[in-house]
Short mmCIF file of C-alpha atoms in Angstrom, two decimals:
data_model
loop_
_atom_site.label_atom_id
_atom_site.label_comp_id
_atom_site.label_asym_id
_atom_site.label_seq_id
_atom_site.Cartn_x
_atom_site.Cartn_y
_atom_site.Cartn_z
CA UNK J 147 -45.56 6.08 26.59
CA UNK J 148 -43.72 4.82 23.55
CA UNK J 149 -43.79 6.97 20.38
CA UNK J 150 -45.06 4.65 17.63
CA UNK J 151 -44.66 7.17 14.78
CA UNK J 152 -43.08 5.28 11.88
CA UNK J 153 -39.59 6.39 10.85
CA UNK J 154 -39.22 7.64 7.27
CA UNK J 155 -36.33 5.41 6.15
CA UNK J 156 -36.07 7.25 2.83
CA UNK J 157 -34.68 10.29 4.64
CA UNK J 158 -31.73 8.34 6.04
CA UNK J 159 -28.62 7.89 3.93
CA UNK J 160 -27.96 4.16 4.00
CA UNK J 161 -24.98 4.33 1.64
CA UNK J 162 -22.13 2.36 3.21
CA UNK J 163 -19.15 4.48 4.26
CA UNK J 164 -16.23 3.98 1.88
CA UNK J 165 -13.42 2.60 3.99
CA UNK J 166 -11.09 5.15 2.40
CA UNK J 167 -13.08 7.81 4.29
CA UNK J 168 -12.92 6.12 7.66
CA UNK J 169 -10.91 8.00 10.30
CA UNK J 170 -8.17 6.33 12.27
CA UNK J 171 -9.63 3.64 14.52
CA UNK J 172 -8.89 3.22 18.24
CA UNK J 173 -9.27 0.05 20.30
CA UNK J 174 -12.66 -0.19 22.04
CA UNK J 175 -11.59 -1.61 25.39
CA UNK J 176 -7.81 -1.51 25.73
CA UNK J 177 -6.66 -3.60 28.62
CA UNK J 178 -3.36 -1.85 29.15
CA UNK J 179 -1.45 1.34 28.25
CA UNK J 180 0.29 -0.65 25.52
CA UNK J 181 -3.07 -1.68 24.10
CA UNK J 182 -4.34 1.91 24.23
CA UNK J 183 -1.53 3.00 21.92
CA UNK J 184 -2.84 0.84 19.07
CA UNK J 185 -4.18 2.57 15.96
CA UNK J 186 -5.80 0.96 12.92
CA UNK J 187 -6.09 1.98 9.28
CA UNK J 188 -7.21 -0.01 6.24
CA UNK J 189 -6.30 -0.72 2.66
CA UNK J 190 -8.32 2.27 1.51
CA UNK J 191 -6.85 5.02 3.69
CA UNK J 192 -3.31 3.87 4.44
CA UNK J 193 -1.84 3.08 1.01
CA UNK J 194 -0.62 5.65 -1.51
CA UNK J 195 0.03 8.21 1.22
CA UNK J 196 0.18 11.72 -0.22
CA UNK J 197 3.15 13.79 0.92
CA UNK J 198 4.44 17.11 -0.43
CA UNK J 199 6.71 16.61 -3.42
CA UNK J 200 10.44 17.24 -3.19
CA UNK J 201 10.89 20.64 -4.86
CA UNK J 202 13.41 21.01 -7.65
CA UNK J 203 15.50 23.98 -6.58
CA UNK J 204 18.76 25.80 -7.14
CA UNK J 205 20.27 27.26 -3.95
CA UNK J 206 22.20 30.34 -5.11
CA UNK J 207 21.63 32.82 -2.29
CA UNK J 208 22.98 30.35 0.26
CA UNK J 209 26.18 29.89 -1.75
CA UNK J 210 26.60 33.67 -2.10
CA UNK J 211 26.14 34.18 1.65
CA UNK J 212 28.78 31.58 2.51
CA UNK J 213 31.23 32.91 -0.09
CA UNK J 214 30.88 36.55 0.91
CA UNK J 215 34.26 37.91 2.11
CA UNK J 216 32.71 39.10 5.37
CA UNK J 217 30.61 35.98 6.03
CA UNK J 218 30.82 35.07 9.73
CA UNK J 219 32.02 31.65 10.76
CA UNK J 220 29.07 29.28 10.70
CA UNK J 221 26.77 27.11 8.63
CA UNK J 222 24.41 28.13 5.85
CA UNK J 223 21.94 25.24 5.34
CA UNK J 224 20.15 24.40 2.11
CA UNK J 225 16.92 23.73 3.94
CA UNK J 226 13.55 23.12 2.35
CA UNK J 227 11.96 21.22 5.22
CA UNK J 228 8.95 23.52 5.21
CA UNK J 229 8.10 22.74 1.60
CA UNK J 230 8.34 19.00 2.32
CA UNK J 231 6.54 19.12 5.69
CA UNK J 232 9.60 17.65 7.42
CA UNK J 233 9.87 18.34 11.18
CA UNK J 234 13.67 18.62 10.90
CA UNK J 235 16.09 20.45 8.58
CA UNK J 236 16.37 18.68 5.21
CA UNK J 237 17.36 19.39 1.62
CA UNK J 238 15.69 16.18 0.47
CA UNK J 239 13.81 13.75 2.72
CA UNK J 240 17.01 11.84 3.57
CA UNK J 241 19.82 14.37 2.98
CA UNK J 242 20.88 17.77 4.31
CA UNK J 243 23.32 19.98 2.41
CA UNK J 244 25.01 23.00 3.96
CA UNK J 245 27.81 25.45 3.35
CA UNK J 246 30.37 26.12 6.07
CA UNK J 247 32.14 29.49 6.18
CA UNK J 248 35.20 29.71 8.43
CA UNK J 249 37.18 32.91 8.95
CA UNK J 250 40.96 32.71 8.90
CA UNK J 251 42.30 31.52 12.23
CA UNK J 252 38.85 30.50 13.48
CA UNK J 253 37.32 27.12 14.32
CA UNK J 254 33.93 25.64 13.46
CA UNK J 255 32.79 22.65 15.51
CA UNK J 256 29.64 20.59 15.18
CA UNK J 257 28.15 17.34 16.42
CA UNK J 258 26.25 15.68 13.58
CA UNK J 259 23.64 13.02 14.30
CA UNK J 260 24.56 11.24 11.08
CA UNK J 261 26.15 8.01 9.92
CA UNK J 262 28.73 10.19 8.24
CA UNK J 263 29.15 13.37 6.24
CA UNK J 264 30.72 14.30 2.90
CA UNK J 265 32.75 17.51 2.64
CA UNK J 266 34.15 19.37 -0.37
CA UNK J 267 36.62 22.24 0.05
CA UNK J 268 35.52 25.16 -2.11
CA UNK J 269 38.19 27.55 -0.86
CA UNK J 270 40.84 27.92 1.82
CA UNK J 271 43.19 25.67 3.75
CA UNK J 272 43.00 24.15 7.18
CA UNK J 273 42.58 20.96 9.13
CA UNK J 274 39.75 18.85 10.47
CA UNK J 275 39.69 16.68 13.57
CA UNK J 276 37.19 13.82 13.52
CA UNK J 277 37.14 10.27 14.80
CA UNK J 278 40.52 10.67 16.49
CA UNK J 279 42.23 11.66 13.21
CA UNK J 280 43.45 14.95 11.76
CA UNK J 281 43.03 15.68 8.05
CA UNK J 282 44.77 18.64 6.41
CA UNK J 283 42.88 20.02 3.44
CA UNK J 284 42.95 22.53 0.60
CA UNK J 285 40.79 23.57 -2.37
CA UNK J 286 39.28 20.69 -4.33
CA UNK J 287 39.75 18.10 -1.58
CA UNK J 288 36.93 15.73 -0.63
CA UNK J 289 36.57 14.23 2.84
CA UNK J 290 34.34 11.55 4.31
CA UNK J 291 33.93 12.12 8.05
CA UNK J 292 32.23 9.97 10.69
CA UNK J 293 29.08 11.13 12.42
CA UNK J 294 29.43 12.84 15.77
CA UNK J 295 31.91 15.52 16.76
CA UNK J 296 33.77 17.28 13.95
CA UNK J 297 35.98 20.36 14.28
CA UNK J 298 37.29 22.39 11.34
CA UNK J 299 40.08 24.96 11.80
CA UNK J 300 40.87 27.37 8.95
CA UNK J 301 44.38 28.67 8.27
CA UNK J 302 43.07 30.97 5.52
CA UNK J 303 39.46 31.97 4.96
CA UNK J 304 37.63 28.77 4.02
CA UNK J 305 34.32 27.67 2.58
CA UNK J 306 33.30 24.01 2.62
CA UNK J 307 30.22 22.26 1.25
CA UNK J 308 28.78 19.26 3.03
CA UNK J 309 26.01 16.68 2.73
CA UNK J 310 24.98 14.26 5.48
CA UNK J 311 22.20 11.75 6.11
CA UNK J 312 20.98 13.55 9.25
CA UNK J 313 17.36 13.64 8.00
CA UNK J 314 17.45 9.87 7.50
CA UNK J 315 18.45 9.28 11.11
CA UNK J 316 16.06 11.96 12.37
CA UNK J 317 13.14 10.33 10.57
CA UNK J 318 13.91 6.98 12.15
CA UNK J 319 14.93 8.47 15.53
CA UNK J 320 18.20 6.61 15.09
CA UNK J 321 21.61 7.29 16.52
CA UNK J 322 24.95 7.28 14.69
CA UNK J 323 26.53 3.81 14.61
CA UNK J 324 28.47 2.73 17.69
CA UNK J 325 31.34 1.77 15.37
CA UNK J 326 31.84 5.02 13.45
CA UNK J 327 32.65 5.33 9.78
CA UNK J 328 36.39 5.76 9.28
CA UNK J 329 37.54 9.13 7.96
CA UNK J 330 38.70 9.11 4.34
CA UNK J 331 40.65 11.85 2.55
CA UNK J 332 40.52 12.32 -1.22
CA UNK J 333 43.10 15.04 -2.05
CA UNK J 334 42.51 17.21 -5.12
CA UNK J 335 45.71 15.97 -6.80
CA UNK J 336 44.61 12.34 -6.47
CA UNK J 337 41.15 13.21 -7.79
CA UNK J 338 42.79 14.73 -10.89
CA UNK J 339 44.89 11.61 -11.38
CA UNK J 340 41.83 9.38 -11.14
CA UNK J 341 39.93 11.56 -13.64
CA UNK J 342 42.82 11.19 -16.08
CA UNK J 343 42.69 7.39 -15.68
CA UNK J 344 39.03 7.17 -16.63
CA UNK J 345 39.35 9.80 -19.38
CA UNK J 346 41.92 7.56 -21.05
CA UNK J 347 39.60 4.54 -20.89
CA UNK J 348 36.87 3.69 -23.37
CA UNK J 349 33.11 3.90 -22.85
CA UNK J 350 30.08 2.11 -24.20
CA UNK J 351 26.43 2.99 -24.85
CA UNK J 352 25.46 2.04 -21.30
CA UNK J 353 28.04 4.34 -19.66
CA UNK J 354 26.42 7.22 -17.79
CA UNK J 355 28.75 10.09 -18.67
CA UNK J 356 32.33 10.42 -17.47
CA UNK J 357 32.20 10.41 -13.70
CA UNK J 358 34.50 9.54 -10.82
CA UNK J 359 32.80 7.52 -8.07
CA UNK J 360 34.09 7.82 -4.51
CA UNK J 361 34.22 4.85 -2.13
CA UNK J 362 36.44 3.44 0.62
CA UNK J 363 38.06 0.21 1.72
CA UNK J 364 35.14 -0.47 4.04
CA UNK J 365 32.50 -0.05 1.32
CA UNK J 366 34.46 -1.22 -1.70
CA UNK J 367 32.02 -4.05 -2.39
CA UNK J 368 29.00 -1.73 -2.59
CA UNK J 369 30.91 1.08 -4.38
CA UNK J 370 29.22 3.65 -2.10
CA UNK J 371 30.78 6.33 0.08
CA UNK J 372 28.29 5.66 2.91
CA UNK J 373 25.87 2.76 3.33
CA UNK J 374 22.98 4.90 2.05
CA UNK J 375 24.77 7.67 0.11
CA UNK J 376 26.70 7.75 -3.15
CA UNK J 377 29.13 10.43 -4.31
CA UNK J 378 30.30 11.14 -7.83
CA UNK J 379 32.22 13.90 -9.59
CA UNK J 380 30.63 14.16 -13.02
CA UNK J 381 32.21 15.93 -15.97
CA UNK J 382 30.71 17.20 -19.20
CA UNK J 383 32.84 18.32 -22.18
CA UNK J 384 32.06 21.67 -23.80
CA UNK J 385 29.21 21.66 -26.28
CA UNK J 386 27.80 18.34 -25.08
CA UNK J 387 24.79 17.06 -23.16
CA UNK J 388 24.27 14.24 -20.71
CA UNK J 389 21.41 12.08 -21.92
CA UNK J 390 18.05 12.53 -20.25
CA UNK J 391 17.54 9.94 -17.54
CA UNK J 392 15.76 9.28 -14.28
CA UNK J 393 16.37 7.39 -11.03
CA UNK J 394 14.47 6.89 -7.81
CA UNK J 395 17.20 8.42 -5.67
CA UNK J 396 17.12 12.14 -4.96
CA UNK J 397 20.23 14.08 -5.99
CA UNK J 398 21.97 17.06 -4.41
CA UNK J 399 24.48 18.62 -6.81
CA UNK J 400 27.25 21.17 -6.28
CA UNK J 401 28.30 23.12 -9.39
CA UNK J 402 32.11 22.95 -9.29
CA UNK J 403 33.03 24.31 -12.74
CA UNK J 404 31.30 25.34 -15.95
CA UNK J 405 29.89 28.38 -17.70
CA UNK J 406 26.74 28.52 -19.84
CA UNK J 407 25.62 25.24 -18.30
CA UNK J 408 22.15 24.22 -17.21
CA UNK J 409 20.01 21.25 -16.29
CA UNK J 410 16.48 20.41 -17.26
CA UNK J 411 14.44 18.92 -14.44
CA UNK J 412 10.89 17.78 -15.17
CA UNK J 413 10.97 19.93 -18.29
CA UNK J 414 12.04 23.10 -16.46
CA UNK J 415 15.38 24.75 -17.17
CA UNK J 416 17.68 25.24 -14.16
CA UNK J 417 20.64 27.49 -14.98
CA UNK J 418 23.87 26.77 -13.17
CA UNK J 419 25.73 29.26 -11.00
CA UNK J 420 29.21 28.43 -9.73
CA UNK J 421 29.02 26.78 -6.29
CA UNK J 422 25.21 26.68 -6.33
CA UNK J 423 23.41 23.59 -5.00
CA UNK J 424 20.86 21.93 -7.28
CA UNK J 425 18.17 19.56 -6.01
CA UNK J 426 16.83 16.91 -8.41
CA UNK J 427 13.69 15.26 -7.00
CA UNK J 428 13.45 11.45 -6.96
CA UNK J 429 12.06 10.05 -10.20
CA UNK J 430 12.24 13.36 -12.05
CA UNK J 431 13.38 13.17 -15.70
CA UNK J 432 16.50 15.32 -16.02
CA UNK J 433 19.48 16.07 -18.22
CA UNK J 434 22.60 18.25 -18.05
CA UNK J 435 23.88 20.58 -20.77
CA UNK J 436 27.18 22.37 -21.35
CA UNK J 437 26.88 25.20 -23.88
CA UNK J 438 30.15 26.75 -22.72
CA UNK J 439 33.72 26.40 -23.91
CA UNK J 440 35.18 24.59 -20.88
CA UNK J 441 34.61 21.19 -19.33
CA UNK J 442 31.92 21.28 -16.66
CA UNK J 443 32.23 19.56 -13.31
CA UNK J 444 29.51 18.85 -10.80
CA UNK J 445 29.65 16.91 -7.55
CA UNK J 446 26.56 14.77 -6.95
CA UNK J 447 25.40 13.17 -3.70
CA UNK J 448 22.45 10.77 -3.91
CA UNK J 449 20.65 8.54 -1.43
CA UNK J 450 21.53 5.88 -3.97
CA UNK J 451 23.04 3.42 -1.50
CA UNK J 452 19.63 3.03 0.08
CA UNK J 453 17.97 2.33 -3.27
CA UNK J 454 20.69 -0.02 -4.46
CA UNK J 455 20.25 -2.04 -1.28
CA UNK J 456 16.46 -2.06 -1.65
CA UNK J 457 16.76 -2.90 -5.39
CA UNK J 458 14.71 0.18 -6.21
CA UNK J 459 17.19 2.49 -8.00
CA UNK J 460 15.21 2.35 -11.26
CA UNK J 461 17.86 4.08 -13.39
CA UNK J 462 16.84 4.49 -16.99
CA UNK J 463 17.92 6.57 -19.98
CA UNK J 464 14.96 8.37 -21.55
CA UNK J 465 16.41 9.13 -24.97
#
C-alpha cells in the first residue's frame, strides 16, 4: 500500500549547492581504465588554489653545523619542505640549497636529479669531477655543474654551498636533460676582476644595485646560469641600502661578507650572519641594508630564468 502522506517541502533545503563546494567528480560509467582515471573540477573549486606560503627564513644553524671543525663529511640541507607541504626536500618550491662539508683527504659524491647545480666554495681546496671534466677549486670560486653524478674531493677541509633545481624536476617527475649542461668554472680571481670592471662603470636610476651576473656561452642570450635559475653576486657599500623592491621569483641568498647587515622581508627584519642562507619568498617586498663599515657581498640564486621565460618576473622598485 502506497503511503500518501504529503511531504513537507519546507523542511527540505532547496538551496542550490555552490559549485565551489562540490567535491571532485568521477566519471559515471567509464568504459576503460583510462576513462576511470578522469577527474573533474570546476571554475569555482579549481582556481586560486591555496597552498602554504613560502616561509621567509634565515638558515643559521645549518651553516654552523657545516662549518664546525669536526663536521663529518656530508650534506646539510636547508629544507623547509614540511612548511610548504612539498613531498620532496626543498628550500623554495623549485630550489634546494645545501651545505657540503668535506674532511681533508675525503670524497663526497652525489647523483643529483637536476638540470644543473650551482656551487660556491666557502672554505678549503680540492677538485670536482663532473660531466667528464675535472675542476680544481679554492675559496671564493663558483662552479656550475651538470645534473647527475658529481664527486668532490677535498685536499684541505672544505665547505661548499650549493643550489639546484631538484624540486622543480621532482614536481614534474622529470629527468635531467639527455644532453647535460656543460661545467663552468668561475675562479675567485676572475670574479674580482669582473667586479672591478662594473665598479668602474656608471649606473642609472634603473640599475638594481651593483651586482655581477653569472652566465655561460650556452646561455649567453638569456643571461642566466641555468635555463630556470639566475645567479648574481650583489654588493652593498658601507652605510647604504638597496632600494625596496619585489619580484615573482623566489630568492635563496648566501651571506658572503658584511657585518651589521640585515634585510627586511615583508616588513620583518632578518639579521645577517656570515655564511647563513636567507630565503625571500616570491612577491615579498624586501630590501637590504649595510650599517657596517665594510662592503657587503651576498650571492643570490633565483628561479628567475623560469619567470623571464614566462614573462612573469614582475620586478618593481617600491620606493
